[in-house]
GROMACS .gro file of C-alpha atoms in nm:
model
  154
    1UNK     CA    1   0.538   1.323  -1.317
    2UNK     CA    2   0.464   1.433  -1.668
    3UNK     CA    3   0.244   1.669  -1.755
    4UNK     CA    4  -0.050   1.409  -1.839
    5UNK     CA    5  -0.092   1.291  -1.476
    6UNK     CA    6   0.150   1.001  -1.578
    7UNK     CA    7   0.399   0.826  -1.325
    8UNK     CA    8   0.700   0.734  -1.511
    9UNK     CA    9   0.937   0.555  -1.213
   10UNK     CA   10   0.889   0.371  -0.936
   11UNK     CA   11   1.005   0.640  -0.697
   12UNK     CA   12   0.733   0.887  -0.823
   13UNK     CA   13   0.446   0.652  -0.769
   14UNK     CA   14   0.601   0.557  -0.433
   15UNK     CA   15   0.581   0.930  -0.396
   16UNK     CA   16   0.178   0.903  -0.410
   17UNK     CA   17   0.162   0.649  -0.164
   18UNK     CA   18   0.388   0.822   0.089
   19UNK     CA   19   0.150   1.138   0.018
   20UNK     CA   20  -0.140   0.927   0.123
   21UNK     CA   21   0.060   0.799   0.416
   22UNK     CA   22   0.135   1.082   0.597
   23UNK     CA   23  -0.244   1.219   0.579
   24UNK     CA   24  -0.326   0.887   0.780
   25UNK     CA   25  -0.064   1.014   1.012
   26UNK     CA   26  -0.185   1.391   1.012
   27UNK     CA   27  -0.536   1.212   1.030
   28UNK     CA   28  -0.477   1.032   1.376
   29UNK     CA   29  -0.443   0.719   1.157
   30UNK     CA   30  -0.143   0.443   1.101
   31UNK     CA   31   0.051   0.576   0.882
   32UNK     CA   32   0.028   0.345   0.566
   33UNK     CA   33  -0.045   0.483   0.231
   34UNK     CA   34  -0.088   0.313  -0.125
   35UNK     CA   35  -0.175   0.378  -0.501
   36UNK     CA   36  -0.302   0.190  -0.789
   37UNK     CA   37  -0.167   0.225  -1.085
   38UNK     CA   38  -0.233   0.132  -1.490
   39UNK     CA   39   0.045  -0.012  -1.689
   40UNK     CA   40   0.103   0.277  -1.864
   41UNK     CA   41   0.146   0.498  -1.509
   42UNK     CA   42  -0.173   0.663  -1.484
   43UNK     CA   43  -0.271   0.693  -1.120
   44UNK     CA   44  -0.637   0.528  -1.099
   45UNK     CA   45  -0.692   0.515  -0.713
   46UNK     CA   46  -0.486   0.651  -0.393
   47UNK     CA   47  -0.553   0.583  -0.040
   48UNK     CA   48  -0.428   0.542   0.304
   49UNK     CA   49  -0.509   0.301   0.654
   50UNK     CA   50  -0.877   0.472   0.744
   51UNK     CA   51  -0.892   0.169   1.031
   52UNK     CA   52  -0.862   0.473   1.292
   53UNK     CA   53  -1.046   0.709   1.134
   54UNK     CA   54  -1.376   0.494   0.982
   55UNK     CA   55  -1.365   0.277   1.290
   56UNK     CA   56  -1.320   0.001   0.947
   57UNK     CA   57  -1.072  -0.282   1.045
   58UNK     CA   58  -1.098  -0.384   0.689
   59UNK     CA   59  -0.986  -0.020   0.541
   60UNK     CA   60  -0.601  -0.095   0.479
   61UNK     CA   61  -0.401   0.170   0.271
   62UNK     CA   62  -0.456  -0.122  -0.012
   63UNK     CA   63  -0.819  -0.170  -0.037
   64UNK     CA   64  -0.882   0.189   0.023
   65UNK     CA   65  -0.662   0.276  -0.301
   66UNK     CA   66  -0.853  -0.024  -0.459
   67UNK     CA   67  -1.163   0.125  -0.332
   68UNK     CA   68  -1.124   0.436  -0.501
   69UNK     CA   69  -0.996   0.327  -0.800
   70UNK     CA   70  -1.327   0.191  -0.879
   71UNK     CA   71  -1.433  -0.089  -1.099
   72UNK     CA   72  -1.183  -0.191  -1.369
   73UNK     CA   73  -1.220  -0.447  -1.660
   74UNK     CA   74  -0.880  -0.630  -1.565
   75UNK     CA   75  -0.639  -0.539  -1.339
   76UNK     CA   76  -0.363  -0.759  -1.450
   77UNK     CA   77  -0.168  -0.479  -1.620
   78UNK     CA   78  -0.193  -0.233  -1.270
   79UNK     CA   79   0.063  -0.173  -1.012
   80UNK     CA   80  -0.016  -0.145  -0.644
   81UNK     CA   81   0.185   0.081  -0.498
   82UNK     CA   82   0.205   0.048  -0.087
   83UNK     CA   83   0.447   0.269   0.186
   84UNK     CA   84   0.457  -0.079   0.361
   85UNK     CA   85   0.478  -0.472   0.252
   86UNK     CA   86   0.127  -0.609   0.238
   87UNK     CA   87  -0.030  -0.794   0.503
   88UNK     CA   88  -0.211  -1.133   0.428
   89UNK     CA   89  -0.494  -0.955   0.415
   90UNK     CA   90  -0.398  -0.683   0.133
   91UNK     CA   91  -0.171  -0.955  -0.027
   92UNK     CA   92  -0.529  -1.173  -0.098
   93UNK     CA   93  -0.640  -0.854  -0.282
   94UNK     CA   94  -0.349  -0.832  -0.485
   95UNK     CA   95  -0.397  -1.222  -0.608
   96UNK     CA   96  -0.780  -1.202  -0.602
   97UNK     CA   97  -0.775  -0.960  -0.863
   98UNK     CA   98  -0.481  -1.058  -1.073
   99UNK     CA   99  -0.293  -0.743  -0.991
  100UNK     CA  100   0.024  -0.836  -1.180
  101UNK     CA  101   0.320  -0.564  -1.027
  102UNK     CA  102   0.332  -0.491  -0.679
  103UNK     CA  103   0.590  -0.192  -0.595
  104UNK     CA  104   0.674  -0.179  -0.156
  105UNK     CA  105   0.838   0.064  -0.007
  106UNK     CA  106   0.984  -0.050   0.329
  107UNK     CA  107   0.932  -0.435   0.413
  108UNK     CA  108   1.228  -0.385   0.640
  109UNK     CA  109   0.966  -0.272   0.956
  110UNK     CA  110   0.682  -0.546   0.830
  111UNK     CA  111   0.648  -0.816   0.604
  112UNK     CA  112   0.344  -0.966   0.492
  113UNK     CA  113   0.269  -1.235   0.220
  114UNK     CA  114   0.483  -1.059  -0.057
  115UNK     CA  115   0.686  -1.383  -0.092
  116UNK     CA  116   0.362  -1.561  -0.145
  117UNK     CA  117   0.308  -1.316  -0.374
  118UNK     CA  118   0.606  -1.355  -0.587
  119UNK     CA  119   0.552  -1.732  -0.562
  120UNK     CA  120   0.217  -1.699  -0.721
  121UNK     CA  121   0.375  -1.485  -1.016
  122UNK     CA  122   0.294  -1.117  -0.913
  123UNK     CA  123   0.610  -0.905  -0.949
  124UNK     CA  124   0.722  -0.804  -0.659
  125UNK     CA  125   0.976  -0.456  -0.632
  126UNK     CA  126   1.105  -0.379  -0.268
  127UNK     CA  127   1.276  -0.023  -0.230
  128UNK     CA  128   1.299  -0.007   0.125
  129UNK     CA  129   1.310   0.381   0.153
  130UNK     CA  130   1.506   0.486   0.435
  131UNK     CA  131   1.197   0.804   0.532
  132UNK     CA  132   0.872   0.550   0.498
  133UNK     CA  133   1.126   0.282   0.742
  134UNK     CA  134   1.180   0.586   0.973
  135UNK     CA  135   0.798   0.695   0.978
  136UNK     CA  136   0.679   0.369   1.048
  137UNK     CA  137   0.926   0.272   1.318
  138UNK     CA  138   0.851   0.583   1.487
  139UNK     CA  139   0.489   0.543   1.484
  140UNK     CA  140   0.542   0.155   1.604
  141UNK     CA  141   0.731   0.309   1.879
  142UNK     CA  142   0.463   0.523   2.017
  143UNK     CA  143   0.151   0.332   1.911
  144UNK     CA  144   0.271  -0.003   2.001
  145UNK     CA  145  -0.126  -0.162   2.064
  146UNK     CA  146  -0.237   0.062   1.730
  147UNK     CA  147   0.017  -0.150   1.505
  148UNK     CA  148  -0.044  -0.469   1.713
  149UNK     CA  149  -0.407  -0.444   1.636
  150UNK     CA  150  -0.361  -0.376   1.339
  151UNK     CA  151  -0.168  -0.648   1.222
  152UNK     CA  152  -0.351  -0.859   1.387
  153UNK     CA  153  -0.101  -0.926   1.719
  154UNK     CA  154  -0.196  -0.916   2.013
   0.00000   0.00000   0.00000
């Protein structure tokens, strides 16, 4: 990160996100974190899953970044930035507002509607990073009905 408070690479605003995630975890939460980003890499919003913690089945890491990002003119030119592939759910944000880059970092554990995504023209970037693929498999392992609910399973 530069001195401005500007994210240059993908790995440094996937950074953010997996900042965000593991305060869900330390938080009691799911471990899920996410940032939103304009073009030219200035963070906007950053959250994490607050499901757990607000009792708020509709708080995804997503719409909490979203959330705090507050109200934008267009957000065509901003990245989303998210520890996991979105669910349906999230993914329906992302095309509702014409989000136009969507950056995941593990869709190796989870895979939501980011093909529908890159069908419908939104750039899709998958790193799979090998810590946010261990975090959430661990916490899958040991919160089995926590991830079920939340993704809807059940």
């Amino acid at each position: 990160m530069s001195d401005e408070g500007v994210y240059a690479t993908d790995a440094e605003k996937l950074a953010v996100a997996a900042a965000e995630a593991r305060l869900g975890a330390l938080e009691g939460g799911i471990p899920i974190g996410a940032a939103l980003f304009a073009a030219d890499g200035r963070l906007l919003g950053r959250g994490h899953n607050r499901r757990v913690q607000d009792g708020d089945a509709a708080m995804h890491a997503e719409t909490n970044a979203f959330h705090n990002a507050g109200r934008q003119r267009s957000y065509r030119d901003t990245v989303m930035v998210t520890t996991l592939s979105p669910c349906w759910y999230c993914s329906g944000l992302v095309r509702q507002f014409g989000i136009g880059r969507v950056v995941i970092g593990d869709d190796r554990t989870f895979t939501g509607g980011q093909d529908w995504l890159a069908e419908n023209g939104v750039d899709v970037t998958v790193l799979n990073e090998p810590k946010l693929i261990e975090l959430m498999g661990e916490f899958i392992h040991t919160h089995p009905a926590l991830w079920n609910e939340d993704i809807g399973e059940d």
